[in-house]
Coordinates of C-alpha atoms in Angstrom, one line a residue:
X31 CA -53.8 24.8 16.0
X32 CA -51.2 26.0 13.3
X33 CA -47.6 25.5 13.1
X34 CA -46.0 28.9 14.1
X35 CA -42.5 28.4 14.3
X36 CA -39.5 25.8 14.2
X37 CA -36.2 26.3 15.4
X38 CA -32.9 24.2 15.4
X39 CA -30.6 24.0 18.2
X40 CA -27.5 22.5 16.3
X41 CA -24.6 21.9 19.2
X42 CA -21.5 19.4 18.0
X43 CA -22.9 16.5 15.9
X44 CA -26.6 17.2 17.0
X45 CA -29.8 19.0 15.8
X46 CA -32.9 19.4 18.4
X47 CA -35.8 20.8 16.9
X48 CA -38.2 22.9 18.4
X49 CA -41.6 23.7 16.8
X50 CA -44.0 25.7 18.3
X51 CA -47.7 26.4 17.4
X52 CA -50.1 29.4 17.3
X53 CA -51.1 28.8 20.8
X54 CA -48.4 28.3 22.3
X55 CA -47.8 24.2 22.7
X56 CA -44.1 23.5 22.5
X57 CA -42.9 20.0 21.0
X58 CA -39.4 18.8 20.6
X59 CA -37.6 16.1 17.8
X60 CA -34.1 15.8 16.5
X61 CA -32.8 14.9 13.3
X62 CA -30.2 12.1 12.8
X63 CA -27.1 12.7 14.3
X64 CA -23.7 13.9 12.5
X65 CA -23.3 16.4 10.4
X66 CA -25.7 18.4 12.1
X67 CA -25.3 22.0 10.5
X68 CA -26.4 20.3 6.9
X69 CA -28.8 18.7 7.7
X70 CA -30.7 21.5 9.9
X71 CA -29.7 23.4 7.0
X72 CA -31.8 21.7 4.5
X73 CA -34.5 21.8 7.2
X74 CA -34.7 25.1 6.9
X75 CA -34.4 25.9 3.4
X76 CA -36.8 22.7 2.4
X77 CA -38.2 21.0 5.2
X78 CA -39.8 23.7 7.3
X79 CA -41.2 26.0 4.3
X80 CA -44.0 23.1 3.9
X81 CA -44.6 22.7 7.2
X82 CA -45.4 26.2 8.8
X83 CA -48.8 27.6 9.0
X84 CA -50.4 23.9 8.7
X85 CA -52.4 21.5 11.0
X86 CA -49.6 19.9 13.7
X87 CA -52.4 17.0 13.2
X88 CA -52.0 16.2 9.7
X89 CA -48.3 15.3 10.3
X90 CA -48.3 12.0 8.1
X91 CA -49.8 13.6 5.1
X92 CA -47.4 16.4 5.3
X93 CA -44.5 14.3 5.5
X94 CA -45.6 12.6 2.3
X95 CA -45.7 16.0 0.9
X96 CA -42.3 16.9 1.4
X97 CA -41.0 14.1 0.1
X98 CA -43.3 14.5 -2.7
X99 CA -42.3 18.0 -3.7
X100 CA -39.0 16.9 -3.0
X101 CA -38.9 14.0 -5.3
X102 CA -35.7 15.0 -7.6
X103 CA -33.8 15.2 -4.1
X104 CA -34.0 11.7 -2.5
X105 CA -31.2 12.3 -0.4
X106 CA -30.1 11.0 3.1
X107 CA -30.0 14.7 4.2
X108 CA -33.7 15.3 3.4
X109 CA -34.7 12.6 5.4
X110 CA -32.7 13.3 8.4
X111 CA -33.8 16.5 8.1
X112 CA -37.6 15.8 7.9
X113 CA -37.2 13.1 11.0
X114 CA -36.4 16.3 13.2
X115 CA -40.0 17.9 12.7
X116 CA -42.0 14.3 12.2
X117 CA -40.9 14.2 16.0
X118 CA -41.3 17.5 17.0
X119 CA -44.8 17.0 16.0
X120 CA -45.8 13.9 17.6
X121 CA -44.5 15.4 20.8
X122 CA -46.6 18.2 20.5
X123 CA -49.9 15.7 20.1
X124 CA -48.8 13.9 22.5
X125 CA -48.6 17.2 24.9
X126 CA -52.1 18.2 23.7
X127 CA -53.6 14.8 24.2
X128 CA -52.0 14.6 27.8
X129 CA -50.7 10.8 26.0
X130 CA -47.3 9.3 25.4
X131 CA -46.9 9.1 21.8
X132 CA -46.7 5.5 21.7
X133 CA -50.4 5.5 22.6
X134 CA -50.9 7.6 19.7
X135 CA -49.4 5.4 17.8
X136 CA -51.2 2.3 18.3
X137 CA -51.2 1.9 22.1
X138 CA -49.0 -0.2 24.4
X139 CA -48.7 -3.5 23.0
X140 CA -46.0 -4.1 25.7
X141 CA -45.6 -2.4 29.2
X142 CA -41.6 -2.9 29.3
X143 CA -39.2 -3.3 26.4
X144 CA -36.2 -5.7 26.4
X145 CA -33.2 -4.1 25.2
X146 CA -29.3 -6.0 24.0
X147 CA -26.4 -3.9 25.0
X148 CA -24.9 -2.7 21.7
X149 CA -21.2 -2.2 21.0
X150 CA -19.8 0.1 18.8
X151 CA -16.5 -0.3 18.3
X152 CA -14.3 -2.5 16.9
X153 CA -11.0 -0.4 18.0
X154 CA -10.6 -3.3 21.2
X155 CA -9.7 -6.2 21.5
X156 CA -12.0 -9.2 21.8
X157 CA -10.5 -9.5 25.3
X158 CA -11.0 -5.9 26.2
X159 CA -15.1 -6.1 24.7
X160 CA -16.0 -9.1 27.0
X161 CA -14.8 -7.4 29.9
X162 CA -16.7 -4.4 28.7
X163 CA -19.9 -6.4 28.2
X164 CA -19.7 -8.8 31.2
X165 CA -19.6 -5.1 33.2
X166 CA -22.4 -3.8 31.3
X167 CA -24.3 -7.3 32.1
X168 CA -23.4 -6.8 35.7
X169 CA -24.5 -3.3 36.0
X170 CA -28.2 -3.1 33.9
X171 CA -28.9 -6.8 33.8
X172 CA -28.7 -7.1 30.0
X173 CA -29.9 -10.6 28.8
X174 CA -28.4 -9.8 25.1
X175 CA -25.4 -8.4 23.4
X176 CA -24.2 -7.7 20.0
X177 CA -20.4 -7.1 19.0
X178 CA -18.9 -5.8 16.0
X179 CA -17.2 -8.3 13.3
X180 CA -15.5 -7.4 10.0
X181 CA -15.0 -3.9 8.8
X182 CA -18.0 -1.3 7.6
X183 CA -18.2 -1.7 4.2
X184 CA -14.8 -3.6 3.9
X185 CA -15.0 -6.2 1.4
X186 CA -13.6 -8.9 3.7
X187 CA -10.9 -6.9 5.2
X188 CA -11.3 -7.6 9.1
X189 CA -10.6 -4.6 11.5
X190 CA -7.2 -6.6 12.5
X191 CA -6.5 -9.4 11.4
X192 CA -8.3 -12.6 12.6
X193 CA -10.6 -10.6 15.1
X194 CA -13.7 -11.6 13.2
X195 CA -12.7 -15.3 14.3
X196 CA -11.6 -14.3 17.4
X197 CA -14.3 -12.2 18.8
X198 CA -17.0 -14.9 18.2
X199 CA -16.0 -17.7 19.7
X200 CA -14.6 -15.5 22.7
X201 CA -17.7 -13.5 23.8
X202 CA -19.4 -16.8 23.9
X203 CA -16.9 -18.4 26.2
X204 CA -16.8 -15.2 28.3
X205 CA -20.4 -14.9 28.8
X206 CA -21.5 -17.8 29.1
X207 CA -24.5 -19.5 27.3
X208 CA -27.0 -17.4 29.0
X209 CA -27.3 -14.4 27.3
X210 CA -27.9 -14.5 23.7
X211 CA -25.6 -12.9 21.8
X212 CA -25.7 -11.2 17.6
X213 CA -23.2 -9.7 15.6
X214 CA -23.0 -6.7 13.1
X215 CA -20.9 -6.9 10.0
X216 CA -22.1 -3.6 8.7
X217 CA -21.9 -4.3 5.3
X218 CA -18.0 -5.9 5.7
X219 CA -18.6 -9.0 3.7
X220 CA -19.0 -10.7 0.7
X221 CA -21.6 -13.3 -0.3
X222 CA -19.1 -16.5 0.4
X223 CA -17.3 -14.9 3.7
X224 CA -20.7 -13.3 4.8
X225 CA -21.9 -17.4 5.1
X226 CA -18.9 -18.3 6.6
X227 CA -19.1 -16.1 9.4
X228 CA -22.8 -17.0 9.4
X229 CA -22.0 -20.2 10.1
X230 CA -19.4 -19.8 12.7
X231 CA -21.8 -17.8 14.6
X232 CA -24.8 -20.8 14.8
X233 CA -22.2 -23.4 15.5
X234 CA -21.5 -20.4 18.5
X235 CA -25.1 -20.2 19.1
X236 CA -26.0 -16.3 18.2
X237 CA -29.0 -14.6 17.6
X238 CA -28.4 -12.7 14.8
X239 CA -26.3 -11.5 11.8
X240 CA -26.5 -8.0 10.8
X241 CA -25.6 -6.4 7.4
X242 CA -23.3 -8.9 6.6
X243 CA -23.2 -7.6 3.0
X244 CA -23.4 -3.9 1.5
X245 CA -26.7 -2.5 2.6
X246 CA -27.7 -1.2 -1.1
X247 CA -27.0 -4.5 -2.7
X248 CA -30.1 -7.2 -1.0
X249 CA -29.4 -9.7 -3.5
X250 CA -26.7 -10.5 -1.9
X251 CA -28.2 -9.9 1.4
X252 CA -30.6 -11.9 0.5
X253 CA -28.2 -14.8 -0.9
X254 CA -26.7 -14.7 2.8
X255 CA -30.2 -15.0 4.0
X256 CA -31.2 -18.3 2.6
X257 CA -28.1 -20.1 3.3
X258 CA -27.9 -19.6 6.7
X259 CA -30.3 -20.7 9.7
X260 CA -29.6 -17.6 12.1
X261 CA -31.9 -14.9 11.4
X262 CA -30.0 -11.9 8.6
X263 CA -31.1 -8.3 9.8
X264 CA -30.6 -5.1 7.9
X265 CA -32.4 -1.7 7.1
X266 CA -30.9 0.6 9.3
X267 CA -29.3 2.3 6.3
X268 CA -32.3 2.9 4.0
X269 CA -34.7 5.4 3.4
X270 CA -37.1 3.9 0.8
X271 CA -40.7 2.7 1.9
X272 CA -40.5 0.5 -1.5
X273 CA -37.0 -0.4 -1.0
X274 CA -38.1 -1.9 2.1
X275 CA -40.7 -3.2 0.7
X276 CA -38.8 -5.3 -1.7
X277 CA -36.0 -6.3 1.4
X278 CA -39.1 -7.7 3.2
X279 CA -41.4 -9.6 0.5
X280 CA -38.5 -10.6 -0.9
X281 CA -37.0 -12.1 2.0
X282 CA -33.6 -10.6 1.8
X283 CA -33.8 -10.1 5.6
X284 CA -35.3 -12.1 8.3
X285 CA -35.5 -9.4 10.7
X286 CA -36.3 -5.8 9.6
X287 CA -34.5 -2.6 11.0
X288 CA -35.6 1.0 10.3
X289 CA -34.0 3.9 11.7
X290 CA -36.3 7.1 13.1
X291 CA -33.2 9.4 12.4
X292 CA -32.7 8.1 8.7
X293 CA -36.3 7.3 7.5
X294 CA -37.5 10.6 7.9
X295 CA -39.0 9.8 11.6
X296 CA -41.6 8.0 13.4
X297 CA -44.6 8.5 10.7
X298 CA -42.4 6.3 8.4
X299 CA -41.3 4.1 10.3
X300 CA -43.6 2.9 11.8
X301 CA -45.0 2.1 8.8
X302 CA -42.1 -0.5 7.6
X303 CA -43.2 -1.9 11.4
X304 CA -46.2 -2.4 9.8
X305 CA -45.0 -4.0 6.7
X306 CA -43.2 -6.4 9.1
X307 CA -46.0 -7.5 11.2
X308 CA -47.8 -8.5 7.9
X309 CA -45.1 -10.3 6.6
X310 CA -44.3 -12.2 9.7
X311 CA -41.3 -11.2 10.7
X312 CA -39.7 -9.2 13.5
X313 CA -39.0 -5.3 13.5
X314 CA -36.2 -4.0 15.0
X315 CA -35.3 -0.6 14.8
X316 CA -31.9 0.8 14.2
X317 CA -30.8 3.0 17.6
X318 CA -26.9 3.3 17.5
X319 CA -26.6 6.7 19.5
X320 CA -27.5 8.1 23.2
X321 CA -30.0 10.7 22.5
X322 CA -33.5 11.4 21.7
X323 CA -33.2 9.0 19.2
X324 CA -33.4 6.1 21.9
X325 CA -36.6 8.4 23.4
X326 CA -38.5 7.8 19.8
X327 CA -37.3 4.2 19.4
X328 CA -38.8 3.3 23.0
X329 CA -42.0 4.5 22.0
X330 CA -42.0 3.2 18.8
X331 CA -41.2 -0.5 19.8
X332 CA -43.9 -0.2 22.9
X333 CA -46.7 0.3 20.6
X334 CA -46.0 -1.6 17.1
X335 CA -46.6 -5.4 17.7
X336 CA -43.7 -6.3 15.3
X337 CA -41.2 -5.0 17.9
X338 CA -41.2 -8.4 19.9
X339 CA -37.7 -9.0 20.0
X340 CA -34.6 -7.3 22.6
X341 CA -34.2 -3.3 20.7
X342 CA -31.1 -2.1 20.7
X343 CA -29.1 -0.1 23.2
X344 CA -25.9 1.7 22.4
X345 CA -23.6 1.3 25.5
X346 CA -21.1 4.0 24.2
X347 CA -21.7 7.2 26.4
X348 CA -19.8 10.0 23.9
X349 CA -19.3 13.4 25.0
X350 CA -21.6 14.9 22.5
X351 CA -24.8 13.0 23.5
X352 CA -24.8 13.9 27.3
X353 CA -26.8 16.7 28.8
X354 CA -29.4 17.1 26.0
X355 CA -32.4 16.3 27.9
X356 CA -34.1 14.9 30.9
X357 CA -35.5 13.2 32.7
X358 CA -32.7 10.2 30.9
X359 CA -34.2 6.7 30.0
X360 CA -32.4 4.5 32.4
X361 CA -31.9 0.7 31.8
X362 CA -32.8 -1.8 34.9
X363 CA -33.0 -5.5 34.4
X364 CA -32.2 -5.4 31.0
X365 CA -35.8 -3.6 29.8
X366 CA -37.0 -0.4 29.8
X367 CA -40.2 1.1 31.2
X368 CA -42.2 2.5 28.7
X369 CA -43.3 6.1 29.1
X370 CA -46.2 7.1 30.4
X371 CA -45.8 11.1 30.5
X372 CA -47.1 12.8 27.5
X373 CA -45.2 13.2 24.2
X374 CA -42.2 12.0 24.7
X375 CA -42.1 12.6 28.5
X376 CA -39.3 14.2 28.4
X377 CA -37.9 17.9 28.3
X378 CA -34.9 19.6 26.7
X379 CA -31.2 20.3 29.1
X380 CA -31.3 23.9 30.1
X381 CA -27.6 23.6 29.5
X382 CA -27.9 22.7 25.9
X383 CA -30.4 25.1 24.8
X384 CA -27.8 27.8 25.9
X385 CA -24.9 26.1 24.7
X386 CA -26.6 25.5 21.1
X387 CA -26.6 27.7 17.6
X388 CA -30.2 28.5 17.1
X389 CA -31.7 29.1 14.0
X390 CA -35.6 30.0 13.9
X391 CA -38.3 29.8 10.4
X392 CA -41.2 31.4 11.1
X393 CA -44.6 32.3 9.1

């Protein structure tokens, strides 16, 4: 079995990839969403040239490769790129196995994963969210939540003023303390502030904290880290197997969060899931949008024991995300059922294949 061709199907701010093989299996993956046409650009041009004519099975070595011969370009781009065919290909050996990936990953070291209902915004009111999330608790049975405090990258500057505050000790009145609740600074604070906030949010009983300083700088992460007793999370920006190395022996996060889209797909991270379980601590992966990226992550945290905690679950439904493929994951009870169809037991939106710009490499 050779890899014969791979195609992108680029529609709004997402790339589906399609590579087939010699005889004839078809397996589908998507690179990280935004900024689609770059990155199934660079798939094209440097992705896809060291992938055709090989061994669909040899899919972690020639992911190593690429980044390998790729090494003067480290870029975000490359790796969003690469995570488009990385799960293409695990679809296809899951297809020719008759398995769900995440057997071929490990096996199911769970039979349902817990998920926390993710916001995204921080355009709403701290009144407006815990209507939102009381709703969402209501309608899929959530048992967790995470909210949004500070501003991405801000430097201390709150999304309006006092909402940081405000939100925290709000959602906890609203919902009550029986569902337990984490917040994301993405990267919006400084060392002093960042503890501040931390603190507010054990005496409010949260879960946990997430980038609550700039993701490159885990000194300070880590800082934030060891004053505080709720557990610091981060990872979902980086890209770097040693990098996340160094975030988890050196303890600059007490939870670990890789992203399937960013990392350059399921062969890598999986393997910071790894470097998790043997440092003790739990793994939860990065999922922030509606689409085949919550597919990969449901496998992913089925089979790798780190993964014991709720995963996340955007709860925004955008425009661009709907109709790309079906059967949809459905939440119920606050867990999802883990796959049992082979691959990813799912198939691509007639509808989107037709409304999408397709570009095809071939051998």
């Amino acid at each position: 079995m050779k890899i014969n061709s791979i195609e992108t199907l680029v529609r709004g701010q997402l790339a589906i990839v399609r590579i087939r093989t010699d005889d004839g299996v078809e397996g589908i993956g998507q690179t990280a969403p935004y900024e689609a046409g770059t990155s199934a650009h660079v798939l094209h041009s440097m992705v896809a040239p060291l992938f055709l004519g090989k061994d669909p099975w040899d899919v972690e070595a020639l992911v190593d490769e690429c980044l390998r011969v790729h090494y003067k370009f480290p870029s975000s781009f490359l790796h969003r790129a690469l995570s488009g065919v990385d799960t293409a290909l695990w679809d296809i050996l899951g297809k020719v196995t008759g398995r769900p990936v995440s057997k071929l990953l490990g096996g199911h070291a769970r039979t349902s994963v817990p998920v926390y209902a993710s916001s995204m915004r921080r355009d709403i009111t701290p009144e407006a969210e815990g209507e939102r999330l009381q709703q969402a608790i209501a309608e899929q049975g959530f048992r967790a939540v995470k909210i949004r405090v500070g501003d991405a990258m801000g430097r201390d500057v709150d999304a309006a003023p006092g909402r940081t505050e405000r939100i925290i000790k709000h959602t906890r009145q609203v919902l009550g303390d029986g569902v337990d609740l984490s917040a994301d600074a993405n990267g919006g604070f400084s060392v002093g502030r960042a503890i501040r906030v931390g603190r507010l949010l054990e005496d409010h009983g949260y879960f946990h904290f997430e980038e609550p300083c700039p993701f490159p700088e885990i000194e300070l992460t880590a800082e934030v880290a060891a004053a505080l007793d709720i557990p610091v999370s981060g990872g979902e920006q980086d890209i770097s197997l040693p990098q996340f190395h160094r975030m988890i022996s050196g303890r600059a996060v007490d939870i670990v969060q890789p992203d399937v889209g960013y990392i350059g797909g399921v062969s890598r991270a999986r393997k910071v899931a790894v470097l998790a379980e043997a440092a003790g601590i739990p793994c939860t992966p990065h999922c922030a949008n509606d689409s085949l990226l919550q597919v990969f992550t449901l496998h992913l945290a089925a089979a790798m024991p780190a993964c014991t905690q709720y995963q996340e679950w955007s709860i925004e439904k955008t425009p661009w995300t709907q109709g790309v493929y079906e059967p949809m994951l459905r939440v119920v009870d606050g867990a999802l059922e883990v796959p049992t169809a082979p691959g990813w037991g799912v198939e691509l939106d007639p509808a989107f294949v037709r409304e999408s710009q397709r570009t095809t490499s071939t051998l």
